[in-house]
mmCIF file of C-alpha atoms in Angstrom:
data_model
loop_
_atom_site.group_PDB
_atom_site.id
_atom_site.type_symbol
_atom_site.label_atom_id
_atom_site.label_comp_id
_atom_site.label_asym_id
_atom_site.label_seq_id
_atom_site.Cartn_x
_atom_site.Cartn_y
_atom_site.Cartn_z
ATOM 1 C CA UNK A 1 121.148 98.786 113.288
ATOM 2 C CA UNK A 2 122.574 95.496 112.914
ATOM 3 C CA UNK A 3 121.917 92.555 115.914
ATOM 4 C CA UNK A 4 124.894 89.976 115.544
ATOM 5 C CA UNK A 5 126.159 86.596 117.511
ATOM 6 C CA UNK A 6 130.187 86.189 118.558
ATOM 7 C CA UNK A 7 131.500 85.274 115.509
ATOM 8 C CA UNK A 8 133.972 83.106 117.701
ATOM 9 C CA UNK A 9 130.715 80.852 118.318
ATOM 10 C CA UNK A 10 128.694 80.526 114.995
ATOM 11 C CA UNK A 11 128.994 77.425 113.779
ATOM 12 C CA UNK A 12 129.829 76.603 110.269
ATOM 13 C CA UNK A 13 126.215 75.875 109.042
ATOM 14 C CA UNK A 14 125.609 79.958 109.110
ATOM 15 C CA UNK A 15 126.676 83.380 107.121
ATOM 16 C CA UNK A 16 126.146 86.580 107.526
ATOM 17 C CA UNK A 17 123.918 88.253 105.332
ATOM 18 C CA UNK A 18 123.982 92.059 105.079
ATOM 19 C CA UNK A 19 121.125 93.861 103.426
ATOM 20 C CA UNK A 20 121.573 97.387 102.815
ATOM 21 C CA UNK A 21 119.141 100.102 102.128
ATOM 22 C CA UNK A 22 118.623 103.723 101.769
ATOM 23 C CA UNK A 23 114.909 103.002 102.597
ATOM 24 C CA UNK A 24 112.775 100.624 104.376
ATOM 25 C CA UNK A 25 114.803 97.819 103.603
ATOM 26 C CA UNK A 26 111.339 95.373 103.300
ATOM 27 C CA UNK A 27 112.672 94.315 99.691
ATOM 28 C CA UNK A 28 116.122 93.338 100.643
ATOM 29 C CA UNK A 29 114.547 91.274 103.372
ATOM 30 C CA UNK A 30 111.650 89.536 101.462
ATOM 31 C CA UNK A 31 114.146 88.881 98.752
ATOM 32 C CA UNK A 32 117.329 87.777 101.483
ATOM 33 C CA UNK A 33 114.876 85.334 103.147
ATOM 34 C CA UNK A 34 113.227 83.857 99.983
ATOM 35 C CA UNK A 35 116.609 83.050 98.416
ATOM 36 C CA UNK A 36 118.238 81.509 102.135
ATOM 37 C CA UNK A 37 115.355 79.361 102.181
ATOM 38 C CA UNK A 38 116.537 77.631 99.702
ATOM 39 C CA UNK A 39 119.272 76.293 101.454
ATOM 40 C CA UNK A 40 120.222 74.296 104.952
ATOM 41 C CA UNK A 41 122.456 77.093 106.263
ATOM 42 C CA UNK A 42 120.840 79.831 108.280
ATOM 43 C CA UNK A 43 121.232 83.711 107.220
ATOM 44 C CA UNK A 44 122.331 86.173 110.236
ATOM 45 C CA UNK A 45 120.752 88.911 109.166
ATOM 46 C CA UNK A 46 122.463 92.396 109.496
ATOM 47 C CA UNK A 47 119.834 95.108 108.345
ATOM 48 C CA UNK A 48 120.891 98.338 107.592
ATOM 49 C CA UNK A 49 117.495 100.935 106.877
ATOM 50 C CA UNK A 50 118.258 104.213 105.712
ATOM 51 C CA UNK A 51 121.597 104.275 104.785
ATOM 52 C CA UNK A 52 122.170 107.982 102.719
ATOM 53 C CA UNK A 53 125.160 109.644 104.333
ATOM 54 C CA UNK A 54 128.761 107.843 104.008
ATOM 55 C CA UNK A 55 129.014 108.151 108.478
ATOM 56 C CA UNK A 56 125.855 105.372 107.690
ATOM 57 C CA UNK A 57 127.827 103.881 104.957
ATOM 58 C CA UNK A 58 131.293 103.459 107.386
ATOM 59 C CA UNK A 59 129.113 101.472 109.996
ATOM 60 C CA UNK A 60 128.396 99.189 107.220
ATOM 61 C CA UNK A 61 131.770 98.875 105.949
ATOM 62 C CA UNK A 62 132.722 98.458 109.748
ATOM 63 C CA UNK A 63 130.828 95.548 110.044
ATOM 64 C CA UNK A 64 131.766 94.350 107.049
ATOM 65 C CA UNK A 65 135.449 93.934 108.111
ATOM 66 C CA UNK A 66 134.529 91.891 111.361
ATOM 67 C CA UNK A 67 131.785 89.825 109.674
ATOM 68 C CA UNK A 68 132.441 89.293 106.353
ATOM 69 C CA UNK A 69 129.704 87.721 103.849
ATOM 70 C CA UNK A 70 127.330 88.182 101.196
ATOM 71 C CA UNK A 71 125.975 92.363 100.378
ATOM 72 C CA UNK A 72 122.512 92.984 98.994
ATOM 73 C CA UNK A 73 121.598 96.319 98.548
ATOM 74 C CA UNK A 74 119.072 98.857 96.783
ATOM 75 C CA UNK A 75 121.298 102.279 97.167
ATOM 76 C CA UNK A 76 119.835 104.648 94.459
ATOM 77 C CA UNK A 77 122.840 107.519 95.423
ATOM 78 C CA UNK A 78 125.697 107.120 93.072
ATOM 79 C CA UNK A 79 128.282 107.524 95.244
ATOM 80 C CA UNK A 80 127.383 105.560 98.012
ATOM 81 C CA UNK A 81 126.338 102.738 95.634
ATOM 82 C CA UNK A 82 130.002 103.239 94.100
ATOM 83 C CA UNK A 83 131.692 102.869 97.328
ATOM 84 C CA UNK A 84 129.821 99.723 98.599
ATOM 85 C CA UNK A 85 130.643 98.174 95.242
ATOM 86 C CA UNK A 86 134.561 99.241 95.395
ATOM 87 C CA UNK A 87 134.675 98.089 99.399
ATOM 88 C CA UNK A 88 133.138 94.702 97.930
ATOM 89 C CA UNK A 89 135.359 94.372 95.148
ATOM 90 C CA UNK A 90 138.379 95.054 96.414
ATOM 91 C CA UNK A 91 138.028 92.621 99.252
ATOM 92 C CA UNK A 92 136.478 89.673 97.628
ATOM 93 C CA UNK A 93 133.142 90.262 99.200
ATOM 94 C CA UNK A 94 130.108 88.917 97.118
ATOM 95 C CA UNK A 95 127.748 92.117 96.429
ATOM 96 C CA UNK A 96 124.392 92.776 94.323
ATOM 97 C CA UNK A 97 121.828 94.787 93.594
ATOM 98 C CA UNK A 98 118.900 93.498 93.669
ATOM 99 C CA UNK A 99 116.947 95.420 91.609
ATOM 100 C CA UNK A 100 119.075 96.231 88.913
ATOM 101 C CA UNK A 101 118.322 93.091 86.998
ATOM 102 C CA UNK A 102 114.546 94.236 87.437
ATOM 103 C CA UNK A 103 115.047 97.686 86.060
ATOM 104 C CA UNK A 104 117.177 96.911 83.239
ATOM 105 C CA UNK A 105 114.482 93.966 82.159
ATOM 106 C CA UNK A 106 112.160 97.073 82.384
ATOM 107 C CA UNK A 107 114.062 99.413 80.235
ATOM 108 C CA UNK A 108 114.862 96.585 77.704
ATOM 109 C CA UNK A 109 111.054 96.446 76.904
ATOM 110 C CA UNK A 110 110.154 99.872 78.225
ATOM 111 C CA UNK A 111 112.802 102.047 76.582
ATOM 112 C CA UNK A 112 113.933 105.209 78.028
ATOM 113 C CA UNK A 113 116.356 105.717 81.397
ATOM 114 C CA UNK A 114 114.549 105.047 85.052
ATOM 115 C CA UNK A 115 114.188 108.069 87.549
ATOM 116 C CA UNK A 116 115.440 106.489 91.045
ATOM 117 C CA UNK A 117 113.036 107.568 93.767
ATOM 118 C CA UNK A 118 114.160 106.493 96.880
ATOM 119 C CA UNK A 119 111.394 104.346 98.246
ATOM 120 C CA UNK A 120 109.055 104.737 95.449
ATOM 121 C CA UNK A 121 107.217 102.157 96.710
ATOM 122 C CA UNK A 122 106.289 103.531 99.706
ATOM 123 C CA UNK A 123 104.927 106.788 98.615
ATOM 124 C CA UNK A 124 101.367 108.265 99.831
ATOM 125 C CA UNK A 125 99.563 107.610 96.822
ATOM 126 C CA UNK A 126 95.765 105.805 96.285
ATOM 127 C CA UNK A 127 97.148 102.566 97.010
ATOM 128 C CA UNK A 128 98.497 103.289 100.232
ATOM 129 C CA UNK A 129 95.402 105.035 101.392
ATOM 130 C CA UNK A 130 93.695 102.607 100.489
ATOM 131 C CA UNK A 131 95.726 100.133 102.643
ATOM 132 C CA UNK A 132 95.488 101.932 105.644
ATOM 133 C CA UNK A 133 91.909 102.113 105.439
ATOM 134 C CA UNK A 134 91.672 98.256 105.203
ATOM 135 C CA UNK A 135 93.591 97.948 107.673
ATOM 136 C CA UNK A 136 90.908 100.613 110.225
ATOM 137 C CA UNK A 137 88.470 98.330 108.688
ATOM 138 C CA UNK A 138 89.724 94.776 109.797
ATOM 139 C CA UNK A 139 90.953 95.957 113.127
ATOM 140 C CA UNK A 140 87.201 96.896 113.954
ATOM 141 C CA UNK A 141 85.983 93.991 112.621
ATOM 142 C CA UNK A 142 88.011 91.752 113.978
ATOM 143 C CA UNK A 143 86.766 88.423 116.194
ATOM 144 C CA UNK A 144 82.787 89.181 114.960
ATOM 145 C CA UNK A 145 82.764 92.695 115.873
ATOM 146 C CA UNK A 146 80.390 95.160 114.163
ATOM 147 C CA UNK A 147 78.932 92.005 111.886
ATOM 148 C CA UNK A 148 76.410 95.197 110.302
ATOM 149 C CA UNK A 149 78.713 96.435 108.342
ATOM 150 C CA UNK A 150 80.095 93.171 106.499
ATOM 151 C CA UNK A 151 78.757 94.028 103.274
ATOM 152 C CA UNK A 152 81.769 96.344 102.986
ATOM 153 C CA UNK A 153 84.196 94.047 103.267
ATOM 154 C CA UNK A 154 86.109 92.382 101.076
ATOM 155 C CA UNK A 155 86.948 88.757 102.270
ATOM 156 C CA UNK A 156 84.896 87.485 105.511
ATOM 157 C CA UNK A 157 86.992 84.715 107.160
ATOM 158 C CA UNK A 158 85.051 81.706 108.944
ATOM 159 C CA UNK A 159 87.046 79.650 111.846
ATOM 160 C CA UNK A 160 87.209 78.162 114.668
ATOM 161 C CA UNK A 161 89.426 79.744 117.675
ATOM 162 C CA UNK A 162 93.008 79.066 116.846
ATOM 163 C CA UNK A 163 92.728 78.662 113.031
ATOM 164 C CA UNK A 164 94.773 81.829 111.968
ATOM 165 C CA UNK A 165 91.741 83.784 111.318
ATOM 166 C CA UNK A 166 92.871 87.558 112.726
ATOM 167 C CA UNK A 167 96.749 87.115 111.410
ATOM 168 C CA UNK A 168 95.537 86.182 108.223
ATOM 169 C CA UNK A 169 93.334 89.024 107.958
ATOM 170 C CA UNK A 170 95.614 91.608 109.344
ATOM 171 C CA UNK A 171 97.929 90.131 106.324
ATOM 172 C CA UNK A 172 95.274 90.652 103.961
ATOM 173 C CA UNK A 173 94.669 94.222 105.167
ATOM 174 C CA UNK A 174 98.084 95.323 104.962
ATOM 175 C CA UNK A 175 97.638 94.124 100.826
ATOM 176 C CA UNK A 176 94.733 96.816 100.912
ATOM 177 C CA UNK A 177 91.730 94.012 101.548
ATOM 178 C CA UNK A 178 89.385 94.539 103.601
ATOM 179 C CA UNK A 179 88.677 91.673 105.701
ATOM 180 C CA UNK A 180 86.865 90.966 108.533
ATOM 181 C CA UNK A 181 86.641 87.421 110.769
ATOM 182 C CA UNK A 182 84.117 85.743 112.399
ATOM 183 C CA UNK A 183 84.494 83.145 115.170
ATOM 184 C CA UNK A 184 82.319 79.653 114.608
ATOM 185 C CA UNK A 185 81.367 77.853 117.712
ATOM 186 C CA UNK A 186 78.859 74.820 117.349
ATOM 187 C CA UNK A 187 75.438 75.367 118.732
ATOM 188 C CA UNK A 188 76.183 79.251 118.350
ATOM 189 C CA UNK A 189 74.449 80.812 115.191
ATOM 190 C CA UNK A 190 76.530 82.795 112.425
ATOM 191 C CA UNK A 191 75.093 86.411 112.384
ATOM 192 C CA UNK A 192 72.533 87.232 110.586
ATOM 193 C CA UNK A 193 72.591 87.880 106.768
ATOM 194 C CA UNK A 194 75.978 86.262 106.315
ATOM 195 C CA UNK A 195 74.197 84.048 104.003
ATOM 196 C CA UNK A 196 73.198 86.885 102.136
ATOM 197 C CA UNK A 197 76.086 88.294 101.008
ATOM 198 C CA UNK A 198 77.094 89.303 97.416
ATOM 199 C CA UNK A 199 79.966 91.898 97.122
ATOM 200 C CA UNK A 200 82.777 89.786 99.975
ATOM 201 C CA UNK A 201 84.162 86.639 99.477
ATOM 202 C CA UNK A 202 83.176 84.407 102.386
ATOM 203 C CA UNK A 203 85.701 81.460 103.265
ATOM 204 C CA UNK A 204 86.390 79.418 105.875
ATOM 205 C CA UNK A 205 89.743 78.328 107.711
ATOM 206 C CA UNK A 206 90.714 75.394 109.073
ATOM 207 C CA UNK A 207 92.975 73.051 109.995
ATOM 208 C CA UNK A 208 93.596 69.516 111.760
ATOM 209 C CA UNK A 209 91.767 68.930 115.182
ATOM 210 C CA UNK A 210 95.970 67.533 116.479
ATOM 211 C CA UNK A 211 96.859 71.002 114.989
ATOM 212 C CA UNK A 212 94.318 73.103 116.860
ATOM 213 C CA UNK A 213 94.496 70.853 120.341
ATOM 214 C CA UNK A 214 98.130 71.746 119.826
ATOM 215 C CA UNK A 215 98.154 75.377 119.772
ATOM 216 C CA UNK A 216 95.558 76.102 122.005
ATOM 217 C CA UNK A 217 97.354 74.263 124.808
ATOM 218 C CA UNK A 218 100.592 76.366 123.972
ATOM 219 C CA UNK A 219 97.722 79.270 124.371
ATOM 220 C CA UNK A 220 96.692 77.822 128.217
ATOM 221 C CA UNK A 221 100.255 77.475 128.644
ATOM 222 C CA UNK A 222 101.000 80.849 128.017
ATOM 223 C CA UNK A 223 97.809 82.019 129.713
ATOM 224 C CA UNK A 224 98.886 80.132 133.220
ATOM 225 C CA UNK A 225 95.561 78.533 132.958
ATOM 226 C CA UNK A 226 95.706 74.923 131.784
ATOM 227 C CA UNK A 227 92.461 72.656 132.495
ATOM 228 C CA UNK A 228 93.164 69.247 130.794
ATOM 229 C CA UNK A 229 89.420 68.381 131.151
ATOM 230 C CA UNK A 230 87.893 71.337 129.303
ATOM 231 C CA UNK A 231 86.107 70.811 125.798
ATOM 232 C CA UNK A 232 88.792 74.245 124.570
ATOM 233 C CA UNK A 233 91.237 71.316 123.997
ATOM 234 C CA UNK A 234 89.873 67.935 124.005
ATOM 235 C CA UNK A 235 90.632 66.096 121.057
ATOM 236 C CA UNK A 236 86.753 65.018 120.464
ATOM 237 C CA UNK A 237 85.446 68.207 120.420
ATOM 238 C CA UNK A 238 87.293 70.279 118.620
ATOM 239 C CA UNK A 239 87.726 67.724 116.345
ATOM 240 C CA UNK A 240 83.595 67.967 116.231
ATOM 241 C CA UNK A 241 84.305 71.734 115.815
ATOM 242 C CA UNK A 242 86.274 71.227 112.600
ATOM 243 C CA UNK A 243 83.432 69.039 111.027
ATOM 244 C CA UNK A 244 81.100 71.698 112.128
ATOM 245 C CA UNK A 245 82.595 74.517 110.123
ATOM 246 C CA UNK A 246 83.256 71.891 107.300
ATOM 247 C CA UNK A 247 79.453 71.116 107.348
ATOM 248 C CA UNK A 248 78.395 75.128 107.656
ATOM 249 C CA UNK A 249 80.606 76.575 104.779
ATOM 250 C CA UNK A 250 79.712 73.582 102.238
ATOM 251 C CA UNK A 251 75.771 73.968 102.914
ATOM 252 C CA UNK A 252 76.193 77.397 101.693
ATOM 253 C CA UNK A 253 78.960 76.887 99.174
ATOM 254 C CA UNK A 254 81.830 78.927 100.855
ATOM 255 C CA UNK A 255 85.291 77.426 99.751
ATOM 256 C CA UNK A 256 87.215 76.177 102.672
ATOM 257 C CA UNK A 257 91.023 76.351 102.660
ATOM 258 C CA UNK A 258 93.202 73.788 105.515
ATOM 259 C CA UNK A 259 95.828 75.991 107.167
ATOM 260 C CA UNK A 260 97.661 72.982 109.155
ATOM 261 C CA UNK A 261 100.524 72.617 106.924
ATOM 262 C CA UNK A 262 100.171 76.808 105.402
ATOM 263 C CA UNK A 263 102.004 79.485 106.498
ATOM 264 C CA UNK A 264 99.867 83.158 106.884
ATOM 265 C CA UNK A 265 101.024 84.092 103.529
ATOM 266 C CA UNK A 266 100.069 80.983 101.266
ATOM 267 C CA UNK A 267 96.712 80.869 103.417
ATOM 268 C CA UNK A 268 96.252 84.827 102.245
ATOM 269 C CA UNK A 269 97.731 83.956 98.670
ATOM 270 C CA UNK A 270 94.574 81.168 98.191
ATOM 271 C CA UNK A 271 92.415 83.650 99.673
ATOM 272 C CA UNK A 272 93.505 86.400 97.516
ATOM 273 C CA UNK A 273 93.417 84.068 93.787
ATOM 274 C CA UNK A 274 89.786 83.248 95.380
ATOM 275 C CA UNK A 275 88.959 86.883 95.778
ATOM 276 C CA UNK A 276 90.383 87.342 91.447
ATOM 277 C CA UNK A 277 87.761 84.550 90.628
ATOM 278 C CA UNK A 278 84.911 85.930 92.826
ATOM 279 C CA UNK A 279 85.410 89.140 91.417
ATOM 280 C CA UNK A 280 85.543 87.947 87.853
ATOM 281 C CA UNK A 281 82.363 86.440 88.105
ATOM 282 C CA UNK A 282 80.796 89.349 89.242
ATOM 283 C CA UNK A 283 81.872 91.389 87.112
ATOM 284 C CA UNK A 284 80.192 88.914 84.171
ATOM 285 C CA UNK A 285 77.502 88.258 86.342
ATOM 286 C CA UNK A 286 74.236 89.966 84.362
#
């Protein structure tokens, strides 16, 4: 389906971007964001998933005509990919595939002609089960639930409330790590044994006491139930909070990574080139 504005109203500083798929479309998106970041003018997205039949392939071509702008696409049937290309052409409209640079860097050095599989990377193989159960995994532990069974885990996350601990982990768990988060509160001791363990990373989050005032008011806010005077979001102590879990995860060596100026996915990419050296050095440990 594709969700558009007027085009009588957008101004000049956006283009429409239409990513075209005869899967998921996750690709087309990572890869249509990453590249629009790059620049001041704002993509409107139209996202086509499962495009396989030509009636899919005229609503495209449809919208096309009334919003003109740049086509990326991973269509793996011939004829479908042959028409996009020929609407494109023909009209002047900018169009790639974005894989085929990939694939043809892979037969270059691989030899021998791909077999498209449409959505090959989405198929119910090891990896995926094994996503899915990290993901059962950090759901259940989630917020210092079931704190027994953290020697299964794979990354145990240390915050504060409102330092990205559960999004980060649910991020982790959808790359097949299992990861389970444990709130800090000063005065409060961690469970028991967390000192103790060797198989998970342990590391903590946080971030700025301005930063975490800042969202847990937008929190109250959203709640209905603002109290200026409580300690939640007093600038004091939470900034006393932060120094806590600074103090706790360098008496027993857990690396600490600031999320104030991270998004989810560069706080779970240092997390996850953490997890490669923790894992290196056990496997050298004697």
């Amino acid at each position: 389906m594709s969700a558009v504005t007027d085009a009588a109203v957008i101004p000049e500083s956006y283009f429409h971007l239409h990513l075209v798929s005869d899967s998921t479309g996750e690709t087309l998106l990572s890869v249509g964001r990453a590249a629009s970041a790059q620049y001041s003018v704002k993509a409107i997205e139209h996202i086509y998933p499962l495009v396989r039949t030509h009636k899919q392939l005229d609503k495209v071509i449809s919208d096309l005509e009334e919003f003109p702008g740049i086509v990326l696409y991973t269509l793996t049937e011939p004829e479908l990919r042959n028409r996009l290309k020929t609407y494109c052409m023909e009209n002047g409209v900018p169009v790639l595939s974005v894989l085929a640079p990939v694939v043809r860097l892979l037969q270059a050095y691989l030899g021998g002609d791909p077999t498209p599989r449409v959505g090959g990377q989405h198929q119910l193989d090891g990896d995926y089960f094994r996503r899915i159960d990290a993901m059962n995994y950090t759901v259940m532990h989630d917020d210092g639930q079931h704190t027994d069974g953290l020697d299964a885990a794979d990354v145990v996350l240390l915050g504060i409330s409102r330092s990205s601990k559960t999004p980060t982990s649910i991020y982790l768990a959808n790359r097949g790590i299992k990861t389970a988060n444990i709130p800090l509160v000063p005065n409060i001791p961690i469970p028991g044994g967390l000192d103790e363990l060797k198989r998970p990373l342990v590391v903590g989050l946080v971030a700025s006491p301005e930063r975490v005032v800042e969202i847990r008011r937008n929190r109250l806010l959203g709640l209905n139930a603002t109290q200026p005077n409580d300690a939640y979001i007093d600038h004091d102590s939470v900034a006393e909070e932060v120094a806590f879990s600074r103090r706790l995860c360098a008496r027993h060596g857990w690396p600490v990574i600031d999320v104030t100026r991270r998004s989810i996915e560069e706080t779970a990419a240092a997390i996850i080139a953490l997890l490669q050296e923790h894992r290196r050095k056990q496997s050298e440990a004697p």
